[in-house]
Tab-separated table of C-alpha atoms and ligand atoms in Angstrom:
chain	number	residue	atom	x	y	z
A	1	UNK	CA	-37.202	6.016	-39.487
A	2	UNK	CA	-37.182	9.283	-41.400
A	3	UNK	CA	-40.085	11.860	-40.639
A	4	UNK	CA	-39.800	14.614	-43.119
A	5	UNK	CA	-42.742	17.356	-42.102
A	6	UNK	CA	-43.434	19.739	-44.734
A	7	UNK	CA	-45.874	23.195	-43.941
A	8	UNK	CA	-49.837	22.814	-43.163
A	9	UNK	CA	-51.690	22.766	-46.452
A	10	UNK	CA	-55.095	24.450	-47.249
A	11	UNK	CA	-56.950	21.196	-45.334
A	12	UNK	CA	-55.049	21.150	-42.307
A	13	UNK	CA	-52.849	18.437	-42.855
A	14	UNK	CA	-48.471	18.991	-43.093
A	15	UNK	CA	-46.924	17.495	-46.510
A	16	UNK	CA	-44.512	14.712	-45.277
A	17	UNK	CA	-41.919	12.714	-46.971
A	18	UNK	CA	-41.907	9.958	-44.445
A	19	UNK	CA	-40.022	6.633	-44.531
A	20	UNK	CA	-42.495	3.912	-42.279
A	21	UNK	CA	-40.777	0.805	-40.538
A	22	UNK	CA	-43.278	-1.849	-38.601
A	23	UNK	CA	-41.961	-3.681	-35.999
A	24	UNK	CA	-42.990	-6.560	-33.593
A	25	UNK	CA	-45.061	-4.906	-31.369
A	26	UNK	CA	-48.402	-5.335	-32.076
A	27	UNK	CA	-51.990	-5.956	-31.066
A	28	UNK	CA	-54.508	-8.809	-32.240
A	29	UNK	CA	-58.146	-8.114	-33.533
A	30	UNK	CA	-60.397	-11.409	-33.613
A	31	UNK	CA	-63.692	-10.968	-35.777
A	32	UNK	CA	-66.666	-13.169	-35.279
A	33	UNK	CA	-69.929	-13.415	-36.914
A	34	UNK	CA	-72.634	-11.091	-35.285
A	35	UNK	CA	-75.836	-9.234	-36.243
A	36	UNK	CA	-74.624	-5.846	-35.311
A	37	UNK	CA	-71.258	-4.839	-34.971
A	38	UNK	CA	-69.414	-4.546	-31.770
A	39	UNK	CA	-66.436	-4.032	-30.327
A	40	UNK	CA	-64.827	-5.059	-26.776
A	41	UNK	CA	-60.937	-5.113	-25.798
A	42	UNK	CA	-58.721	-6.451	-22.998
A	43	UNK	CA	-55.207	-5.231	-22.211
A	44	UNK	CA	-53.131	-1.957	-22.707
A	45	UNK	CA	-56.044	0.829	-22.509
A	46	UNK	CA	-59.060	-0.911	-21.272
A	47	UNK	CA	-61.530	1.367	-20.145
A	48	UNK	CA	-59.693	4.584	-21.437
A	49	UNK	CA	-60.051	3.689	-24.838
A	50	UNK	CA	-63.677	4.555	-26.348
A	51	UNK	CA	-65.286	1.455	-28.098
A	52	UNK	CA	-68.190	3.745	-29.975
A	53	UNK	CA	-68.236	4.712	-33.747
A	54	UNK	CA	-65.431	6.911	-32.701
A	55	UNK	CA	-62.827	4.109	-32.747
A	56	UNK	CA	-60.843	3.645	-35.706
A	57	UNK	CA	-61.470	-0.207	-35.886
A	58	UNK	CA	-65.114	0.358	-35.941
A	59	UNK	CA	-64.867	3.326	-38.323
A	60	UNK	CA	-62.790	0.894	-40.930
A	61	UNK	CA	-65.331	-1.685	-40.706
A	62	UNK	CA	-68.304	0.504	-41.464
A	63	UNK	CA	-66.006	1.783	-44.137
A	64	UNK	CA	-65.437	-1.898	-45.404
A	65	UNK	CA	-68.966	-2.575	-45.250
A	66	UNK	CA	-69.933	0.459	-47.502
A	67	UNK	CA	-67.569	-0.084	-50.071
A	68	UNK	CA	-68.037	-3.798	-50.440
A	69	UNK	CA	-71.984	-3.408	-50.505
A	70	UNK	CA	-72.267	-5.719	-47.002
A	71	UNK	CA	-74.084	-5.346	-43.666
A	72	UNK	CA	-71.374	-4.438	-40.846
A	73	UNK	CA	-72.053	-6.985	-38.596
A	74	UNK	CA	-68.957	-8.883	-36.659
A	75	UNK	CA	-67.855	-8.559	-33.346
A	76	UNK	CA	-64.848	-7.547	-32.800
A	77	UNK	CA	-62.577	-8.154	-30.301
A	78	UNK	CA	-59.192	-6.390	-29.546
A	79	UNK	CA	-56.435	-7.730	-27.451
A	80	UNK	CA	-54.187	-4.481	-27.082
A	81	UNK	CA	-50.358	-4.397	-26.757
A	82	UNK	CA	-49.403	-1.090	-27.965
A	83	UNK	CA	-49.882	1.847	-25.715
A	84	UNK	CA	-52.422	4.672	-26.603
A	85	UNK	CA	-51.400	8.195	-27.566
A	86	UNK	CA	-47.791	6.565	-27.966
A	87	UNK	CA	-46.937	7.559	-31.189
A	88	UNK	CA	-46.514	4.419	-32.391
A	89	UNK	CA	-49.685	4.551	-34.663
A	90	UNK	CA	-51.977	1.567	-32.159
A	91	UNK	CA	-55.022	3.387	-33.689
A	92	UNK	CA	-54.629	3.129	-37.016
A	93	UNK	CA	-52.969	-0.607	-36.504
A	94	UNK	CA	-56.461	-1.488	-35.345
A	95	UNK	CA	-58.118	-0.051	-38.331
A	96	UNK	CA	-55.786	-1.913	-40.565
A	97	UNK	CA	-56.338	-5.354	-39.117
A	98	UNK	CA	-60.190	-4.679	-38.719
A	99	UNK	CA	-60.271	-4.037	-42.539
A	100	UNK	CA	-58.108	-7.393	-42.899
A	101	UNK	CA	-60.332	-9.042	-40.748
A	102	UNK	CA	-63.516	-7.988	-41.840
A	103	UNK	CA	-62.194	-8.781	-45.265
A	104	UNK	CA	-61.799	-12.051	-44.299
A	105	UNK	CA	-65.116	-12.838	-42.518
A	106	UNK	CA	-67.359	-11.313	-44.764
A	107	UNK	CA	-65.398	-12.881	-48.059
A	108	UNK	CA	-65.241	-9.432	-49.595
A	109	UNK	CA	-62.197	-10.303	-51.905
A	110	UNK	CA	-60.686	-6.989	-51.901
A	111	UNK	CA	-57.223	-6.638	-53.121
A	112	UNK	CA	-54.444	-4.990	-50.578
A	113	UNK	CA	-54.492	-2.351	-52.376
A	114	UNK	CA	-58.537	-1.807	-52.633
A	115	UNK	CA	-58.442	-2.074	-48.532
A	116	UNK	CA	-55.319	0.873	-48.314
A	117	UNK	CA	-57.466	2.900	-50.590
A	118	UNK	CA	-60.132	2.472	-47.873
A	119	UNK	CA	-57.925	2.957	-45.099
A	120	UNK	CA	-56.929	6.268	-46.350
A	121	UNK	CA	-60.307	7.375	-45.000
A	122	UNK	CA	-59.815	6.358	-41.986
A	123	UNK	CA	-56.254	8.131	-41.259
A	124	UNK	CA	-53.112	9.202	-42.745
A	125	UNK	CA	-50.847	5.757	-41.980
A	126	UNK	CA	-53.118	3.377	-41.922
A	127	UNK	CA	-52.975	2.424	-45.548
A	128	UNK	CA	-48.783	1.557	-44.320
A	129	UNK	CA	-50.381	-0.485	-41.931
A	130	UNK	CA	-52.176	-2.387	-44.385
A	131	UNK	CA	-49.061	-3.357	-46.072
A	132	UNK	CA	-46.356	-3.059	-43.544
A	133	UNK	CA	-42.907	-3.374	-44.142
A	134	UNK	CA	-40.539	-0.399	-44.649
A	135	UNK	CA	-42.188	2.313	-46.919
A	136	UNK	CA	-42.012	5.680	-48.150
A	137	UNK	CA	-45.091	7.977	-47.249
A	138	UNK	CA	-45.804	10.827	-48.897
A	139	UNK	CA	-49.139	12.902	-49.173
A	140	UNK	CA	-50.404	13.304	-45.971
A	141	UNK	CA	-48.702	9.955	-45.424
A	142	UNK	CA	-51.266	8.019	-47.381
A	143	UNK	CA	-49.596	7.312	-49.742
A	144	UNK	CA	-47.101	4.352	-49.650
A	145	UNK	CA	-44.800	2.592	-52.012
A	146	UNK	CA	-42.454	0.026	-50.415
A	147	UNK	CA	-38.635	0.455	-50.062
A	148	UNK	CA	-37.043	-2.016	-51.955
A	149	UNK	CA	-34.133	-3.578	-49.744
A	150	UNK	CA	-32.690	-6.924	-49.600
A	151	UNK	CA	-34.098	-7.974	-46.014
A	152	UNK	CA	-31.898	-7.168	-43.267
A	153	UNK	CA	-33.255	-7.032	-39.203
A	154	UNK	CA	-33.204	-3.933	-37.297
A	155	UNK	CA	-33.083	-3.897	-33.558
A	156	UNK	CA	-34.671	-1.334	-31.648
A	157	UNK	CA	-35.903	-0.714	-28.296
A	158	UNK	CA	-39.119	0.955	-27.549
A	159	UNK	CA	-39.330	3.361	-24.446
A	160	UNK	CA	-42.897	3.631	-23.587
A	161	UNK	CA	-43.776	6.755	-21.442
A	162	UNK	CA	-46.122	7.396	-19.151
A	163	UNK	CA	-49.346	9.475	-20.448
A	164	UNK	CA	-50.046	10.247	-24.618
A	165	UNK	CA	-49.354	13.480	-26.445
A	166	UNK	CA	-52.407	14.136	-28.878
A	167	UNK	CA	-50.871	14.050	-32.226
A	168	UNK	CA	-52.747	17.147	-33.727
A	169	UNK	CA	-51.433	19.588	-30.698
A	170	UNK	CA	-47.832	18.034	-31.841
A	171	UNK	CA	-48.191	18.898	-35.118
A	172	UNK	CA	-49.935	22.675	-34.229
A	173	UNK	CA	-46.084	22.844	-31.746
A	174	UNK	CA	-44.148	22.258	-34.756
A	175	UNK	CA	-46.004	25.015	-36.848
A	176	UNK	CA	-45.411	27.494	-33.710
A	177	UNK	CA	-41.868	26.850	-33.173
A	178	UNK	CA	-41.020	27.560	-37.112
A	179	UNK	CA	-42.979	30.389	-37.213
A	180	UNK	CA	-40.672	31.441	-34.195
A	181	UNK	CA	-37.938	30.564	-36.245
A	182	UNK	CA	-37.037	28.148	-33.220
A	183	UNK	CA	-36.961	24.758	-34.820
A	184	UNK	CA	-34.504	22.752	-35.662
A	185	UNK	CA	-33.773	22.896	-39.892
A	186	UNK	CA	-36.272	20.082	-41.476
A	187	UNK	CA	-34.882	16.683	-42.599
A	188	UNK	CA	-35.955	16.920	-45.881
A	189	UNK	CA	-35.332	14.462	-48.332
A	190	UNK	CA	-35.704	10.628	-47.832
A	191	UNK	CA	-32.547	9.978	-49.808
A	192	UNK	CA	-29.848	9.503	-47.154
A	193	UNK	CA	-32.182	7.630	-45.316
A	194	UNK	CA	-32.535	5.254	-48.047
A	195	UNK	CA	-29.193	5.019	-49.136
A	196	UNK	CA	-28.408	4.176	-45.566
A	197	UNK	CA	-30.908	1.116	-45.588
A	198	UNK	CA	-29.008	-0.331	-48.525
A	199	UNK	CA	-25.987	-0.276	-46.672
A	200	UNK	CA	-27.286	-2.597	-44.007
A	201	UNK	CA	-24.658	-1.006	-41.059
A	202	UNK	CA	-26.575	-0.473	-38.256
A	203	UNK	CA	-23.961	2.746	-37.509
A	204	UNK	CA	-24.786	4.112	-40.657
A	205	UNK	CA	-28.510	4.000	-40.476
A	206	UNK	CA	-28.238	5.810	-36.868
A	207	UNK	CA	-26.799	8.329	-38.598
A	208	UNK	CA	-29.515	9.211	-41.065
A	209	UNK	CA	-33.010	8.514	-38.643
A	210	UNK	CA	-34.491	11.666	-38.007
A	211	UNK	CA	-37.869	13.150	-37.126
A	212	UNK	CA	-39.160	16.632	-37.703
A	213	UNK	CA	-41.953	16.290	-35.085
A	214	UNK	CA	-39.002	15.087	-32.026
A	215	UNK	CA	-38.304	19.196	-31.563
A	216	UNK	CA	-42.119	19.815	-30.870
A	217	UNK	CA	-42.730	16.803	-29.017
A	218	UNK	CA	-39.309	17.713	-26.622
A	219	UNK	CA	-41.107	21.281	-26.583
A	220	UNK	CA	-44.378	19.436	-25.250
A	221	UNK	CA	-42.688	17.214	-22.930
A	222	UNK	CA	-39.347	18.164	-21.820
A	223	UNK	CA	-38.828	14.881	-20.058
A	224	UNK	CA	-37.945	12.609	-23.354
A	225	UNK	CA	-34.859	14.652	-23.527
A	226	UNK	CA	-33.431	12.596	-20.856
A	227	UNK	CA	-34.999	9.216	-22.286
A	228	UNK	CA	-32.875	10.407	-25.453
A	229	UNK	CA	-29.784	10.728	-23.086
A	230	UNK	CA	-30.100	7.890	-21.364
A	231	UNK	CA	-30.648	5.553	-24.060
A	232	UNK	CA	-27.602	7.107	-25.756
A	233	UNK	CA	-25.303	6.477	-22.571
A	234	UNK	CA	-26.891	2.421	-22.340
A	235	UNK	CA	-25.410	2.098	-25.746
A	236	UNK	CA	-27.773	2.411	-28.426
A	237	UNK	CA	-26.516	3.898	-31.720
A	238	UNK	CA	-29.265	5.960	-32.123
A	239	UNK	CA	-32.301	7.367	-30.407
A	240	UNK	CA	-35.504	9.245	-31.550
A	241	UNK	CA	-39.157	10.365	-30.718
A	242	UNK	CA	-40.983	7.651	-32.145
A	243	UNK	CA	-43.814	9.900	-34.816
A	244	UNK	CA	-45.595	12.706	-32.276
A	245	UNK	CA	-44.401	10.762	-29.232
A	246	UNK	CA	-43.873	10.414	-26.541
A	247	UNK	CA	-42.590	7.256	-27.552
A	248	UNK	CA	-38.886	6.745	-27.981
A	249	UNK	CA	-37.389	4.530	-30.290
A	250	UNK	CA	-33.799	3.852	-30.400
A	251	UNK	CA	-31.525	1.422	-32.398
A	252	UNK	CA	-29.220	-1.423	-31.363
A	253	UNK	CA	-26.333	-3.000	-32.656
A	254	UNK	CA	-27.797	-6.400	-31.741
A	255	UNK	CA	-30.568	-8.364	-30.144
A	256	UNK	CA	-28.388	-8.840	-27.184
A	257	UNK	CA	-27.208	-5.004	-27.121
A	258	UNK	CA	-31.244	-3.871	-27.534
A	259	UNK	CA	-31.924	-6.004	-23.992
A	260	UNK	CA	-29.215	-4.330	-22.622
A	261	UNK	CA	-29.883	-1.644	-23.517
A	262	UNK	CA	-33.802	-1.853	-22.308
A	263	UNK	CA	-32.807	-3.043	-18.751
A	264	UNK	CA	-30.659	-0.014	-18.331
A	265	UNK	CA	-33.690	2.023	-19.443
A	266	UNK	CA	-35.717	0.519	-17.184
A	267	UNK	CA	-33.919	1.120	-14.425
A	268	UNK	CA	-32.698	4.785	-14.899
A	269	UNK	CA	-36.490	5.143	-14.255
A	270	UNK	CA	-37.109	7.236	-17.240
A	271	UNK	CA	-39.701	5.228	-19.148
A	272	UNK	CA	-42.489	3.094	-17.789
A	273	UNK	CA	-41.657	0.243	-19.801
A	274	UNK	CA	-38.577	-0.641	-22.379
A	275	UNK	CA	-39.452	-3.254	-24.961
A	276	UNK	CA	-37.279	-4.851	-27.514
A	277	UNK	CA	-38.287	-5.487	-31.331
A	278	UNK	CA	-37.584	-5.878	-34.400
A	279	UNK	CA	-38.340	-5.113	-37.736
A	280	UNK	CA	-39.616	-5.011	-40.382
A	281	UNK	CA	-42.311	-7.152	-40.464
A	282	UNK	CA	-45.569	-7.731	-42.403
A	283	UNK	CA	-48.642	-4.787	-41.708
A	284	UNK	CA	-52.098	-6.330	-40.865
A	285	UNK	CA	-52.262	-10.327	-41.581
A	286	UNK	CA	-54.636	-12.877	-40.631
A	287	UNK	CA	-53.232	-15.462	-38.311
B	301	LIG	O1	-54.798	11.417	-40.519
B	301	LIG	P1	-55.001	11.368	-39.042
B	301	LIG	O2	-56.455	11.443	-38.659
B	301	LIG	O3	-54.314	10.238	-38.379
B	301	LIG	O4	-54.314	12.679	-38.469
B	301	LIG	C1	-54.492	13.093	-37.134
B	301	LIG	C2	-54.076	14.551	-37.003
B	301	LIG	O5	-52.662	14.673	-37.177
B	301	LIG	C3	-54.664	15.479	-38.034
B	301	LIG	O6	-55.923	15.954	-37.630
B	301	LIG	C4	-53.635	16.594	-38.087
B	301	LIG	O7	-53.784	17.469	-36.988
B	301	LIG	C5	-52.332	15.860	-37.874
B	301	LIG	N1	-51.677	15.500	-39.154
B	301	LIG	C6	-51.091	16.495	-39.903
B	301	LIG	N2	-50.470	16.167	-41.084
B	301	LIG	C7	-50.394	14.876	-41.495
B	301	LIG	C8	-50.986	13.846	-40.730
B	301	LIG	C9	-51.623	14.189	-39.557
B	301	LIG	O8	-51.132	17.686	-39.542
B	301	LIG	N3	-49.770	14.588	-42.622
């Protein structure tokens, strides 16, 4: 909803003051007793995405494992909805439910809390993940307390491009265009932002989403530009690059003004897919 980016620090990683939102869209993660650990998928990605030690849900079960003192063995099975190199943070969903999961099977008994301290070594939302909801992020976004709000339901519609940008070029745009004096001012403080959530008007939470990381993302792929416009003229009340991109999210009135709004998406041809959701909902949960 709000992605504050502050400058790179000493390590590499950009201060944000970040305000995290799940929605609907999700993928599933079954985990089954085995005497190794493995990991196979079906769905959005199969055979693009690398099922070695280099994927996050493997990498936050090893981490489990270590902490809790277990063997890593489970196999681990991923049925994948969200796209890859979306900016919709797939990865580091599938480390959070692999650390749920593996929680589960292997009867570790860590708290929600223990497994986001975990997750925090495996990347810098996946301890939101963990928990879900609508949160503030600050750190290097691993660190989360949740925005208190009596519940309301946002609708938004998710514009799914074609191809990934890789987050840490994003990031390296955004430094370039500052130093060139060529991006936009940054957002800031979460304040309006959360101000607006307590309002519960869908107008006047359009009017305080923002995302520091939409100017390089634009800069990387001039193309969302006329997502952005497009979504805009079908009627949505806001629209944004959804974290790096090249995602875009934007928000409806209603659920019947998000499908609207997602047909006329789809067929203005700009996106490869429009979906509808909602949120928030719950981060990683056994089911
Ligand atoms: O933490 P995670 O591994 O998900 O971050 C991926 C990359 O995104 C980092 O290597 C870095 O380039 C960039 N990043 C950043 N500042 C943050 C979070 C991520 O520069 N706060």
């Amino acid at each position: 909803m709000h992605l504050g980016v502050g400058p790179a620090r000493p390590d590499g990683y950009h201060e944000l003051s970040t305000v995290y939102h799940a929605i609907t869209l999700h993928d599933e993660i079954t985990a089954r007793r085995g005497d190794t650990l493995t990991l196979t998928m079906e769905g959005v990605g199969a055979g693009e995405l690398a099922l070695d030690e280099s994927n996050l849900a493997i990498r936050a079960a090893r981490a489990l494992a270590r902490h809790a003192g277990v063997p890593a063995h489970a196999r681990l099975h991923l049925r994948k909805q969200i796209p890859l190199a979306a900016g919709l943070a797939g990865g580091s969903a599938d480390a959070a439910a692999a650390l749920v999961a593996c929680d589960a099977l292997w009867g570790t008994g860590m708290t929600r809390d223990d497994l986001a301290a975990i997750a925090a070594e495996i990347g810098s939302d996946v301890p939101f993940l963990v928990y879900g909801g609508t949160a503030l992020g600050t750190g290097r976004g691993e660190t989360v307390s949740p925005v208190l709000a009596r519940p309301t339901t946002w609708h938004w519609v998710v514009a799914v491009a074609d191809g990934g940008l890789a987050t840490p070029a994003v990031y390296a745009e955004l430094d370039r265009l500052r130093a060139l004096r060529a991006a936009p001012p940054a957002l800031g403080s979460t304040d309006d932002l959360l101000a607006a959530l307590r309002q519960r008007d869908p107008e006047v939470l359009a009017a305080a989403l923002g995302n520091d990381l939409q100017a390089a993302a634009l800069s990387l792929r001039p193309q969302l530009a006329d997502v952005l416009k497009a979504g805009k003229a079908a009627g949505a009340l806001a629209g944004l690059v959804s974290g790096s991109g090249p995602t875009c999210v934007f928000l409806a009135y209603d659920a019947s003004e998000a499908s609207q709004i997602a047909g006329a998406l789809e067929s203005a041809g700009v996106c490869r897919e429009a979906r509808t959701a909602t949120g928030p909902v719950a981060g990683a949960r056994v089911i």
